CSV table of C-alpha atoms in Angstrom, one decimal:
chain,number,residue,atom,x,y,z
A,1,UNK,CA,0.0,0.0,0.0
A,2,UNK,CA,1.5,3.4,-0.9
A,3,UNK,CA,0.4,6.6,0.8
A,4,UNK,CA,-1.5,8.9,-1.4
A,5,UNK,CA,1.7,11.7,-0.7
A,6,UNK,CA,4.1,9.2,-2.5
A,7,UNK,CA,0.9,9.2,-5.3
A,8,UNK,CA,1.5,12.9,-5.9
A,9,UNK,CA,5.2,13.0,-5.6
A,10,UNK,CA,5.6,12.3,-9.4
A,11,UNK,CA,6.6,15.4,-11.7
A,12,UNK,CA,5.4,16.1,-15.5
A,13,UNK,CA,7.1,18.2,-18.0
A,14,UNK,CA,4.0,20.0,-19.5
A,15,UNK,CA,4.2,17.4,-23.0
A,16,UNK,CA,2.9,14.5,-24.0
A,17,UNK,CA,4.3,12.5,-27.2
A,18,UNK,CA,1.5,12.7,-30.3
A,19,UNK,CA,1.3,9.0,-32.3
A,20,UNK,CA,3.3,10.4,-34.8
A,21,UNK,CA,6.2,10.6,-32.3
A,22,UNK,CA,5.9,6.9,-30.6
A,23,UNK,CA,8.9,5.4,-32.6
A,24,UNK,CA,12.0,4.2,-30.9
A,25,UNK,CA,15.1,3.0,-32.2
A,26,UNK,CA,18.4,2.5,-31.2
A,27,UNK,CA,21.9,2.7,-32.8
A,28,UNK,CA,24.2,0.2,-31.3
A,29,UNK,CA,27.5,2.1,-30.9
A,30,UNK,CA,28.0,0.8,-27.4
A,31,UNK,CA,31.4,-0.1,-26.6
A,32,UNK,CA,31.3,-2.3,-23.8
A,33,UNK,CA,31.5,-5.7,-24.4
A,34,UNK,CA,29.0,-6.6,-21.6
A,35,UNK,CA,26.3,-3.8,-23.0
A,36,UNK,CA,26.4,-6.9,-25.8
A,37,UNK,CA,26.8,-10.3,-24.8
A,38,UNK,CA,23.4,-11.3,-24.4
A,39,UNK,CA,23.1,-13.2,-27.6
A,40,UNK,CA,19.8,-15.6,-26.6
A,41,UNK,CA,17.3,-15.1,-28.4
A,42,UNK,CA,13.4,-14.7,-26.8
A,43,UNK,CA,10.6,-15.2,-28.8
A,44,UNK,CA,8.6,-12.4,-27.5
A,45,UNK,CA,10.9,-9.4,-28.4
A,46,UNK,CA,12.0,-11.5,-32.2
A,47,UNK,CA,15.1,-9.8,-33.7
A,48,UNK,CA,16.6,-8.0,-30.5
A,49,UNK,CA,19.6,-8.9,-28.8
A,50,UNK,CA,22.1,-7.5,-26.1
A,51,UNK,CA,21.7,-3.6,-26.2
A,52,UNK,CA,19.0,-2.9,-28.2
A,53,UNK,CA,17.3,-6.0,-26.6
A,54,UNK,CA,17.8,-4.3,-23.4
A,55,UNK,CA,16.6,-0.6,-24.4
A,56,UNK,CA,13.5,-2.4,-26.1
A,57,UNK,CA,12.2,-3.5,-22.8
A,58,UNK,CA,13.0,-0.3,-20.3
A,59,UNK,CA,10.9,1.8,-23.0
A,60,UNK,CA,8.3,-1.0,-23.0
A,61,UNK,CA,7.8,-1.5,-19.2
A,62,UNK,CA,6.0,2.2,-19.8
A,63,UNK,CA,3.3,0.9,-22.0
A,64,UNK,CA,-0.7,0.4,-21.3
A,65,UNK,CA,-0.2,-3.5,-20.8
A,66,UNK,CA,2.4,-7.0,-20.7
A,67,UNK,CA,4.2,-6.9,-23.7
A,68,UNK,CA,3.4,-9.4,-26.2
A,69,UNK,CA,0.2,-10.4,-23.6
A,70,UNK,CA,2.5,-12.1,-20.9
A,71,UNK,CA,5.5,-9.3,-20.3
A,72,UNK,CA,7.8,-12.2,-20.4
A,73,UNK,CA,11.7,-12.0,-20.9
A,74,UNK,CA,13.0,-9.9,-17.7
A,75,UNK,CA,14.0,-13.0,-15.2
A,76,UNK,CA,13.9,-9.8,-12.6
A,77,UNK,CA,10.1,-8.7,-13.4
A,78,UNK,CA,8.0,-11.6,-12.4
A,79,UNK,CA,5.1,-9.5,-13.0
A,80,UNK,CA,6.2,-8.8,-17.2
A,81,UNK,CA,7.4,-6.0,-18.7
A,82,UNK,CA,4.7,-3.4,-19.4
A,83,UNK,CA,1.9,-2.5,-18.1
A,84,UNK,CA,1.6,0.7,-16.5
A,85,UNK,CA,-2.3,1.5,-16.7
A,86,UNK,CA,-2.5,4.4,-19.1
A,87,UNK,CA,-2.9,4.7,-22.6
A,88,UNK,CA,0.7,5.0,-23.3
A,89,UNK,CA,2.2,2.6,-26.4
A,90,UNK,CA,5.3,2.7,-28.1
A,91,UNK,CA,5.9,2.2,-31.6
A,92,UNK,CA,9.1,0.0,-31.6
A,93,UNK,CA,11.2,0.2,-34.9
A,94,UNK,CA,14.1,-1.4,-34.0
A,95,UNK,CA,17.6,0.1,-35.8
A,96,UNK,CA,18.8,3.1,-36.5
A,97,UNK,CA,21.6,4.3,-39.0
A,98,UNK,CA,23.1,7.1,-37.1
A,99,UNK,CA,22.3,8.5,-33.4
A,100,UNK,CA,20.2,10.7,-35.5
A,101,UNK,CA,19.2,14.6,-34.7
A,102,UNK,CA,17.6,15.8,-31.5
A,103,UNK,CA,13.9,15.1,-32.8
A,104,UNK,CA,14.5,11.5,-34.0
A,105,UNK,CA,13.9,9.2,-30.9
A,106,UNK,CA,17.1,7.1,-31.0
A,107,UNK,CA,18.7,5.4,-28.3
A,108,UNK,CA,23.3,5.7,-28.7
A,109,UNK,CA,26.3,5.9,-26.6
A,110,UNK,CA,28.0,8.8,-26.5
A,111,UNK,CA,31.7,9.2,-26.0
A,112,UNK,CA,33.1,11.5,-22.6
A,113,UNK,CA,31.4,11.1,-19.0
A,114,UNK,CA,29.6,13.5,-17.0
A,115,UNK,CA,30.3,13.1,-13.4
A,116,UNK,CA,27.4,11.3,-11.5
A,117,UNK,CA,25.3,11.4,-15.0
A,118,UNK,CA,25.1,7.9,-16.8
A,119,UNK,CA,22.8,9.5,-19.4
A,120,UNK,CA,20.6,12.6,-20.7
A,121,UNK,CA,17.3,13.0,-22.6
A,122,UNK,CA,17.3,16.0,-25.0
A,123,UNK,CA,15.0,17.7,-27.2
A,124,UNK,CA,14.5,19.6,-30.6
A,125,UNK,CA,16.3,23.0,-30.0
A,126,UNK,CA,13.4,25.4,-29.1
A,127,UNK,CA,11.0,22.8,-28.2
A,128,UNK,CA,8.9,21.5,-26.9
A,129,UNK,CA,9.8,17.6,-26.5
A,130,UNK,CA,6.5,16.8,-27.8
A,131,UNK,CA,8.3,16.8,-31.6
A,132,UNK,CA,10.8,14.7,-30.3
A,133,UNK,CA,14.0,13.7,-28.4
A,134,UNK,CA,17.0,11.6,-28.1
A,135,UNK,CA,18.6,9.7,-25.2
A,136,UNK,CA,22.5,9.4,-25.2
A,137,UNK,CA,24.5,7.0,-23.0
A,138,UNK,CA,27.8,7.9,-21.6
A,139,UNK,CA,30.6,6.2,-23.0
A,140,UNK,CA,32.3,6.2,-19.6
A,141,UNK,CA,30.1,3.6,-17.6
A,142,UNK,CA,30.5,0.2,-18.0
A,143,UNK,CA,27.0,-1.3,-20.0
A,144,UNK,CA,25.4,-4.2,-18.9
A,145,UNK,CA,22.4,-5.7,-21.2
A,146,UNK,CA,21.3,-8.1,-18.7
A,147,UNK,CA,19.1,-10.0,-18.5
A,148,UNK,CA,19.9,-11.1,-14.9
A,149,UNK,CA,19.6,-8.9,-12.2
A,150,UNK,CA,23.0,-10.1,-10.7
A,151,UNK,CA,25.4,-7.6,-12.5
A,152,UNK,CA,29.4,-7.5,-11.6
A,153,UNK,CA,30.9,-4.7,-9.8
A,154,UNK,CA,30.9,-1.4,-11.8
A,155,UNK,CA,28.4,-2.4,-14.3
A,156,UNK,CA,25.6,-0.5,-14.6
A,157,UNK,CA,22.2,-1.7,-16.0
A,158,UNK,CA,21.2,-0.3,-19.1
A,159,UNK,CA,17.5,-1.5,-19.2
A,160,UNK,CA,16.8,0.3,-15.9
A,161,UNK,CA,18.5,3.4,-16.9
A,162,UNK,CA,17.1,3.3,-20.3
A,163,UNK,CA,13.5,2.7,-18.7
A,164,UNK,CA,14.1,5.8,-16.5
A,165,UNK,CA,15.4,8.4,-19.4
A,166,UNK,CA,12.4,7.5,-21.7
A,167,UNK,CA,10.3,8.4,-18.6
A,168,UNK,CA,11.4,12.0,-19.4
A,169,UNK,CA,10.8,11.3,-23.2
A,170,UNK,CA,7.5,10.6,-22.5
A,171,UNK,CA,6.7,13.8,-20.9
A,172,UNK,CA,8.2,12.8,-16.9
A,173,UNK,CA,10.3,14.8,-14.9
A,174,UNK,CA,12.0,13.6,-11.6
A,175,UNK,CA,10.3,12.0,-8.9
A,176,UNK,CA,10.4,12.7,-4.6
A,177,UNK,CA,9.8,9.3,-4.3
A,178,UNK,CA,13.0,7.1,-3.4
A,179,UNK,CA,11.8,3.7,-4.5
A,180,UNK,CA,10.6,5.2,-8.1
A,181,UNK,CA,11.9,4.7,-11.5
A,182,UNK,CA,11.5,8.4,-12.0
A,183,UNK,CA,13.9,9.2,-8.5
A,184,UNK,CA,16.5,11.4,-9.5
A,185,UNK,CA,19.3,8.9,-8.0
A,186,UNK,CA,20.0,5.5,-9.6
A,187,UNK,CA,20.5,3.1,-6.3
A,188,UNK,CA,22.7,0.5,-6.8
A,189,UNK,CA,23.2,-0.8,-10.3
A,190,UNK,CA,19.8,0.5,-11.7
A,191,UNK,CA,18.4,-2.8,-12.0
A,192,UNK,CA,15.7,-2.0,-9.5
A,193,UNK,CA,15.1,1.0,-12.0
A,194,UNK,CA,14.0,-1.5,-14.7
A,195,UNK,CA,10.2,-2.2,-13.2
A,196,UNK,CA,8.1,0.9,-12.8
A,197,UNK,CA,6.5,1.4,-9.3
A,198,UNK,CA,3.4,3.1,-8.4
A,199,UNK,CA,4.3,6.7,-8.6
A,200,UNK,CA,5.7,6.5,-12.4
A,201,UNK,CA,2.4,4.7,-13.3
A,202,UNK,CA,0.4,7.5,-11.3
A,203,UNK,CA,2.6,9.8,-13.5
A,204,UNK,CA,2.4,8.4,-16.8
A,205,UNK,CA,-1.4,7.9,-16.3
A,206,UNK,CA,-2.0,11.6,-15.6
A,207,UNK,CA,0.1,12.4,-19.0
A,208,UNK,CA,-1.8,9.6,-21.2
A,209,UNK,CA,-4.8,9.5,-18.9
A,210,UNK,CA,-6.1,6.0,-17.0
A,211,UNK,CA,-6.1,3.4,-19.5
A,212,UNK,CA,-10.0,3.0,-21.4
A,213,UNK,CA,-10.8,-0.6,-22.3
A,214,UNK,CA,-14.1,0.6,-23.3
A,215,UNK,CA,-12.4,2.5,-26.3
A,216,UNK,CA,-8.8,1.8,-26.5
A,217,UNK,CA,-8.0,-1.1,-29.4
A,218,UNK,CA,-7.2,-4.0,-27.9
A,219,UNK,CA,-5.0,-7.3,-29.5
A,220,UNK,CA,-5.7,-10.2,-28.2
A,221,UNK,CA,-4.1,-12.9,-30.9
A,222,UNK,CA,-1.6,-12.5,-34.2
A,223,UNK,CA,-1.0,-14.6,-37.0
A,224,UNK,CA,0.5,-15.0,-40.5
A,225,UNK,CA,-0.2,-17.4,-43.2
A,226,UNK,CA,0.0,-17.5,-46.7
A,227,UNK,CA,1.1,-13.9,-46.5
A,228,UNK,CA,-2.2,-12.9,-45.0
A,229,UNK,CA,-2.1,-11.2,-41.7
A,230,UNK,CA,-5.2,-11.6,-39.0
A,231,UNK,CA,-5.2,-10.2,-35.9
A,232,UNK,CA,-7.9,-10.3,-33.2
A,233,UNK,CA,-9.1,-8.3,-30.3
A,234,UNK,CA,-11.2,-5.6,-29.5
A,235,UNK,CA,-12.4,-2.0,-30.2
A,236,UNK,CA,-11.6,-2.1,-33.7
A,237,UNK,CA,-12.9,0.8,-35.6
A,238,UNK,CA,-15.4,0.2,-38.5
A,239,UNK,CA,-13.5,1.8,-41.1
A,240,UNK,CA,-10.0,3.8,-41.0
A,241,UNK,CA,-7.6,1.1,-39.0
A,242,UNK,CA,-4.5,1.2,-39.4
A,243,UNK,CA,-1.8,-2.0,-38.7
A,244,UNK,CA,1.5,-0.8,-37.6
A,245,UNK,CA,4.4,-3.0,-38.2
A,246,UNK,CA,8.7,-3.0,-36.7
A,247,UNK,CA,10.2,-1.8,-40.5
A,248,UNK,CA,13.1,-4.3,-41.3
A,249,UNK,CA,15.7,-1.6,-40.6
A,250,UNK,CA,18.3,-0.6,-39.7
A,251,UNK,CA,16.3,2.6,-41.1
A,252,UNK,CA,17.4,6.4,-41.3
A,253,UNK,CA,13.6,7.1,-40.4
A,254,UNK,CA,11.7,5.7,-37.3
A,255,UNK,CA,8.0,5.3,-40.0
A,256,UNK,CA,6.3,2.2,-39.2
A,257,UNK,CA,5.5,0.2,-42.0
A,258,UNK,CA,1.8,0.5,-42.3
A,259,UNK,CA,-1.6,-0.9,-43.5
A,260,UNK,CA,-4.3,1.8,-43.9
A,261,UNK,CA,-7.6,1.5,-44.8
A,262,UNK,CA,-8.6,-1.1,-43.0
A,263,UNK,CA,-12.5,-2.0,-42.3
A,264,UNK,CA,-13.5,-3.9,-39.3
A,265,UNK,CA,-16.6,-5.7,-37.3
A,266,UNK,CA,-14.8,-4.5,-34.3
A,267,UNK,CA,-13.0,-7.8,-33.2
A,268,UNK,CA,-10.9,-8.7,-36.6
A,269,UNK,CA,-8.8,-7.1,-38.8
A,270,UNK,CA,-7.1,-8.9,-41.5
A,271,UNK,CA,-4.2,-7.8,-44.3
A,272,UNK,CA,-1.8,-8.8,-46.7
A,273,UNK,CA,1.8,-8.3,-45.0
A,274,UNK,CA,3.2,-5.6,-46.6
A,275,UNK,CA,7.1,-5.5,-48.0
A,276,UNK,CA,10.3,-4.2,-45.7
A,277,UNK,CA,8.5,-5.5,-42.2
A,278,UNK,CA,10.8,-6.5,-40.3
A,279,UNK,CA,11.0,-8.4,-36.5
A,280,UNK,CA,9.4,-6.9,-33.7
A,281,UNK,CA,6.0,-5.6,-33.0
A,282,UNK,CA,2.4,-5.1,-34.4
A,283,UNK,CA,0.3,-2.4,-33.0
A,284,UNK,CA,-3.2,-1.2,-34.6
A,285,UNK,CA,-4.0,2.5,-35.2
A,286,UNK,CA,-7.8,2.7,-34.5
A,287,UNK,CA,-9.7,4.7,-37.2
A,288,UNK,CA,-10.6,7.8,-36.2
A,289,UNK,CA,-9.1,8.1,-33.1
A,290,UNK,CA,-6.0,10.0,-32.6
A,291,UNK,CA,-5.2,10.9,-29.0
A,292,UNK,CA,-3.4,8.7,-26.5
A,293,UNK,CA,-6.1,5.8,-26.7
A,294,UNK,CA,-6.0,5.7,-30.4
A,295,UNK,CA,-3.2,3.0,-30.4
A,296,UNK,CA,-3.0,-0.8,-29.0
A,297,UNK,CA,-1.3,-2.7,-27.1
A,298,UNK,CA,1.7,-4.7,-28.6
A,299,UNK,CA,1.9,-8.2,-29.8
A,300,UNK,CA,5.6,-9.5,-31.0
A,301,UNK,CA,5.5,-10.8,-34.7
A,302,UNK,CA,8.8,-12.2,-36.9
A,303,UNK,CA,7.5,-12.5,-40.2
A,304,UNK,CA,11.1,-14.2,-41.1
A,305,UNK,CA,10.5,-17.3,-38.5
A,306,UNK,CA,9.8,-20.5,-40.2
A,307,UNK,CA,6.1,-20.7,-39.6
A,308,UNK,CA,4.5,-23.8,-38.9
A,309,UNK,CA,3.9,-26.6,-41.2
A,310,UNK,CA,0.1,-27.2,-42.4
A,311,UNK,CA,-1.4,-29.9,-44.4
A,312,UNK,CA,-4.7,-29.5,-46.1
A,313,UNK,CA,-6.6,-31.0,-49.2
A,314,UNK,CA,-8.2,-34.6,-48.8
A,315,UNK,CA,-5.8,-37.4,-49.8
A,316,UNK,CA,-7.2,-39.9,-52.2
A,317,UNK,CA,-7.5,-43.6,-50.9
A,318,UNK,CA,-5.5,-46.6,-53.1
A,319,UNK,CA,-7.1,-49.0,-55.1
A,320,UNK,CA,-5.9,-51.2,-51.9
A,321,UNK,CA,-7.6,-48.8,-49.2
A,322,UNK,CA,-4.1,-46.6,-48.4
A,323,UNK,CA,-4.1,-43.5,-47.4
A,324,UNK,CA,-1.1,-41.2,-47.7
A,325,UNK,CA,0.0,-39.2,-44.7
A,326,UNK,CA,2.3,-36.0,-45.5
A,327,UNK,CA,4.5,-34.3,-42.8
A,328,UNK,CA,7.8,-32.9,-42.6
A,329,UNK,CA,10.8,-32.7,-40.8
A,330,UNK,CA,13.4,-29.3,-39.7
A,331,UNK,CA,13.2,-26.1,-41.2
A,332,UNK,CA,13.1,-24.6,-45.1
A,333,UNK,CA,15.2,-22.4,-44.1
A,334,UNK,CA,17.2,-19.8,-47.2
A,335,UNK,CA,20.5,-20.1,-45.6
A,336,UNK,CA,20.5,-24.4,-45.6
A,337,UNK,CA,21.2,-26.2,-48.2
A,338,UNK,CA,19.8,-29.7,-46.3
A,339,UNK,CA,17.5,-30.0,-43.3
A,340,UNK,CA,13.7,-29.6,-44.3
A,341,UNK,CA,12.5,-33.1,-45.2
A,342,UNK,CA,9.0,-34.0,-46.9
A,343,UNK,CA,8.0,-37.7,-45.6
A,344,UNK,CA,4.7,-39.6,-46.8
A,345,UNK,CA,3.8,-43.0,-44.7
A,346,UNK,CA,1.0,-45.5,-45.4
A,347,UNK,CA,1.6,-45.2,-49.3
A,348,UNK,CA,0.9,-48.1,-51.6
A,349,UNK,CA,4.5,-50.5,-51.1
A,350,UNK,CA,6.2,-51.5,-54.0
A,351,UNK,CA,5.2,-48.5,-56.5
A,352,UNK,CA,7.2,-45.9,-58.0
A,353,UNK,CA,6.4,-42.1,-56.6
A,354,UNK,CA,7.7,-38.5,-56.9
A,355,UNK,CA,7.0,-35.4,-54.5
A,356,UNK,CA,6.0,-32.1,-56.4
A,357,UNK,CA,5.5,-28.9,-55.8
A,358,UNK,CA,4.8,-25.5,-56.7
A,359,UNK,CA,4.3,-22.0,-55.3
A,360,UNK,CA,1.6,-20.6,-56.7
A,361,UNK,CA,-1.2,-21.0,-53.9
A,362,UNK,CA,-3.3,-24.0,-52.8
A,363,UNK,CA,-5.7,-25.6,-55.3
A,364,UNK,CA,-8.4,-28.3,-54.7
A,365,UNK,CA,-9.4,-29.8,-57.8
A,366,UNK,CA,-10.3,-33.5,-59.4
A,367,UNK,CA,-7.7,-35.7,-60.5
A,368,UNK,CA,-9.2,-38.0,-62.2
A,369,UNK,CA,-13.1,-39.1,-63.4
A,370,UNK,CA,-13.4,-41.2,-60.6
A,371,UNK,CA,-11.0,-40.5,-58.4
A,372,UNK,CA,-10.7,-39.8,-54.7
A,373,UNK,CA,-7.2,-38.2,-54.9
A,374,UNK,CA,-7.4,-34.1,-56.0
A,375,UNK,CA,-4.6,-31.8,-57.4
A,376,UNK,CA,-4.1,-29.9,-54.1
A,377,UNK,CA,-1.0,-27.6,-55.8
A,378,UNK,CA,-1.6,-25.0,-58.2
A,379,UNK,CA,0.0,-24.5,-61.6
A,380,UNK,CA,3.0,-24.6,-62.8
A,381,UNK,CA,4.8,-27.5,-60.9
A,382,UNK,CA,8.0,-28.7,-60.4
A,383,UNK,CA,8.6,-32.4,-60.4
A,384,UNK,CA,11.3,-34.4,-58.4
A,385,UNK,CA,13.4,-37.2,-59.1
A,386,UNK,CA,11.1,-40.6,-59.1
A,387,UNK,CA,11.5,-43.1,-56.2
A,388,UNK,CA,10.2,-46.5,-55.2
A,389,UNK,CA,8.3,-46.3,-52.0
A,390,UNK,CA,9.7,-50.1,-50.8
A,391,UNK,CA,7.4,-52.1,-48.8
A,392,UNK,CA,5.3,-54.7,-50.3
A,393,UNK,CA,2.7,-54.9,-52.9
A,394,UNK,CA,-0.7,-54.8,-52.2
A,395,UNK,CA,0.0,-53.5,-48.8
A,396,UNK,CA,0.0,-49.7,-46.8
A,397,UNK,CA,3.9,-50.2,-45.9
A,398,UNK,CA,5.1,-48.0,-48.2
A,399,UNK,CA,7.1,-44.7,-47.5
A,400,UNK,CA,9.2,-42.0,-49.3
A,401,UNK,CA,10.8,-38.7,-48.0
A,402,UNK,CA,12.6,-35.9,-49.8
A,403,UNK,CA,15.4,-33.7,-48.4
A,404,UNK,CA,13.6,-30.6,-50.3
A,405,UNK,CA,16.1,-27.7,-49.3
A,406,UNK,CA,19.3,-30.5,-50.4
A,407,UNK,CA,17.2,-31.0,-53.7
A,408,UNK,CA,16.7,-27.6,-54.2
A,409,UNK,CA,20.3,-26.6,-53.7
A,410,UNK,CA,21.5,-29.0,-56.0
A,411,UNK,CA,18.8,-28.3,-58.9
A,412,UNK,CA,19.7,-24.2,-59.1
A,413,UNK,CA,17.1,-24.2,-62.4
A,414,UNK,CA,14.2,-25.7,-60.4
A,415,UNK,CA,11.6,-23.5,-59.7
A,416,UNK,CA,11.3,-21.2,-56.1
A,417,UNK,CA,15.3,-20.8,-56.7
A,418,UNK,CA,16.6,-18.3,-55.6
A,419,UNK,CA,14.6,-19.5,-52.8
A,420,UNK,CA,13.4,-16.2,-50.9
A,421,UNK,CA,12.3,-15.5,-47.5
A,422,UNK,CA,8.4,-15.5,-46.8
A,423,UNK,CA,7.6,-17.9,-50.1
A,424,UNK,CA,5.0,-19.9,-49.1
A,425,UNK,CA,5.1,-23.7,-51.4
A,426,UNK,CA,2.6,-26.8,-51.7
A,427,UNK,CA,3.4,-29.8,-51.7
A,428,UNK,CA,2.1,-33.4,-53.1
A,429,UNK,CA,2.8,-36.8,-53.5
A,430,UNK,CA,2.0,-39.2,-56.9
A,431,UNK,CA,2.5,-42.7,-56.7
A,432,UNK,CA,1.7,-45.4,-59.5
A,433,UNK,CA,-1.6,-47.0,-58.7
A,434,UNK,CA,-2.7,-49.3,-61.8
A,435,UNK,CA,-6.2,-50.3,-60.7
A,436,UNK,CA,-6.7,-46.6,-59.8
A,437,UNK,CA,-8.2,-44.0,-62.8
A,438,UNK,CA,-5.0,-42.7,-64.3
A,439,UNK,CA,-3.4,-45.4,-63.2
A,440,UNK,CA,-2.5,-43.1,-60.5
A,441,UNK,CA,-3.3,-41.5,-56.9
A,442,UNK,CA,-2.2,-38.3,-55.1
A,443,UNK,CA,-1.8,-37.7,-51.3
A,444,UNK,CA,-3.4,-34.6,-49.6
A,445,UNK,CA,-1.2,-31.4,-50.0
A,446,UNK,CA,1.2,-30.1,-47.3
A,447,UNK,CA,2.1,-26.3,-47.1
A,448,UNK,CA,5.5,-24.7,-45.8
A,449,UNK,CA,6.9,-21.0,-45.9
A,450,UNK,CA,10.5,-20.4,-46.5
A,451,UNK,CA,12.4,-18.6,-43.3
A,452,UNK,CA,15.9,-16.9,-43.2
């Protein structure tokens, strides 16, 4: 419990950061090799790592709620990251090219020291901060990314201190309370300074006002597949949404990438993915709406991960009751040349077979007068080298596989080469089936995306 003095103690700067202005980036000049050596990857801030992994969760800790729906990936914030009950969001745009001018909202080291300062929030010349800022890091102090709150002597924690300076982006000045991220003094090493407390939240909500869930757009799942982008929530507008997307920097500018013109029945919202998106988050612009509550809540997306595997399209049954099964193996990912294997099971034993493919969408049409099998893969095709599916005749014991990304790398004229990021490909199986009309049968289709 927190007496209501400490709830007043907080102090504002007389600004408050318009949606045009929510970008953040961060040019990763850092020097020390601890600000850096964080190299483990978490799902729920995709593309980030050591610094800028670090400055991408002390800017989020100030937003409306958990990061990505959970707040996970601070070992020292049980409760997540984010969170702070007001309408604030931040647009996060991950790289910069340069520490950029005084208006661009990047994140740098800068070289020198400052006695007793380990960094400074500045503004466009004139003012106010409302058009902008930039936070510089002293060179001096030794950088520590995290993520564990145990840091060695003389390190200082960049998250914490990078959660307290966009405090004063934001529009915060210092705080009389001691335990606050907004305190004047780092204690210790500044991890404490990583999770807000009471007072910044009673500060940031008097800047961005209390958070509205009766108006405020709200995302509640994310997903991607065959380049189509759906997200779900709540408070969608009926016309007018925007989708705001991490560019695939590093960028000179911190735009989002965006999807405009979006109509909605209020709960779904659904979009091709547009080129140069990039890892990181997915926020929606409400139509119409462009205070402080006009913007969501954050859900991660990497549109580069190798996205899951589906099958679809009915698989026709054998002439000796067999029905193909299609999965897969590893990852089709550009940068392999082996690992991503197409396997069929319960074939026809004894027959002579072929995986093909294409990438030109899904199709669902009949193979044959008669036939239970369908052409699941549309037009044009590429055929692979014939094999026998062993087993024995007559019987469902057949089986064949294909190392697609080794066939592909050793077939540079076949088609999807160069193979490129985001394709989505289909996938079949034919097998020889005499008693069958064509004297053939195809499994169901399967359907994989190509990842870096």
């Amino acid at each position: 419990v927190f007496a209501p003095t400490d709830l007043r103690a907080f102090a504002v700067l007389g600004f408050s950061l318009p949606q045009s202005v929510r970008d953040v980036r961060v040019f990763n000049n850092f020097t020390s090799a601890s600000a850096n050596d964080n190299q483990v990857a978490d799902p729920s801030w995709p593309g980030a790592r050591g610094a800028v992994l670090a400055i991408w969760k002390g800017c989020a800790e100030w937003c409306s709620e958990l990061h990505d729906g959970t707040g996970a990936g601070d070992p020292h914030q049980p409760g997540g990251v984010g969170a702070s009950g007001s309408n604030f969001e931040i647009a996060w745009q991950g790289l910069a090219t340069s520490v950029g001018g005084l208006g661009d909202r990047v994140h740098s080291e800068i070289s020198g020291s400052n006695p007793g300062v380990y960094a400074f929030t500045e503004g466009p010349l004139g003012g106010p901060w409302n058009n902008g800022w930039r936070i510089r890091y002293y060179q001096a102090w030794t950088w520590n990314d995290g993520p564990d709150a145990t840091l060695p002597a003389n390190h200082v924690d960049l998250q914490g201190v990078a959660c307290h300076e966009h405090g004063h982006a934001l529009g915060l000045g210092h705080s009389n309370v001691s335990t606050a991220t907004m305190w004047a003094f780092v204690i210790g090493n500044g991890v404490d300074e990583r999770s807000i407390e009471a007072d910044d939240r009673a500060g940031v909500q008097q800047v961005y006002g209390v958070f509205d869930p009766l108006l405020k757009p709200h995302l509640d799942t994310l997903t991607l597949s065959g380049g189509v982008v759906t997200l779900t929530g709540s408070n969608f507008a009926a016309s007018a949404n925007e989708i705001w997307f991490t560019q695939a920097g590093p960028a000179a500018t911190g735009t989002p990438v965006k999807f405009t013109g979006l109509a909605s029945n209020g709960s779904v919202l659904t979009a091709p993915l547009p080129s140069g998106v990039g890892p990181g988050d997915v926020l929606v612009k409400k139509g119409g709406l462009t205070g402080p509550k006009g913007l969501s809540n954050a859900l991660a997306f990497d549109p580069w991960s190798c996205a899951a595997v589906s099958t679809y399209c009915t698989a026709g049954q054998s002439s000796n009751g067999c029905i193909p099964v299609l999965s897969a193996q590893g990852s089709p990912n550009v940068a392999a040349s082996s690992g991503f294997t197409l396997q069929a099971t319960n074939v026809e034993g004894n027959r002579s077979a072929l995986f093909f493919y294409g990438n030109s969408g899904r199709a669902a049409s009949p193979w044959a007068p008669g036939s239970t099998s369908s052409l699941c893969v549309q037009a044009p095709f590429q055929r692979t080298l014939a094999q026998s599916t062993g087993g024995n005749a007559a019987s469902c014991d057949g089986a064949c596989s294909l190392d697609w990304r080794a066939w592909l790398a050793a077939n540079p004229t076949a088609l999807g080469n160069p193979l490129t990021a985001g394709t989505v490909f289909q996938a079949q199986l034919w097998y020889r089936d005499p008693a069958a009309p064509k004297s053939t049968n195809l499994s169901g289709g399967i359907e994989f995306t190509a990842c870096p």
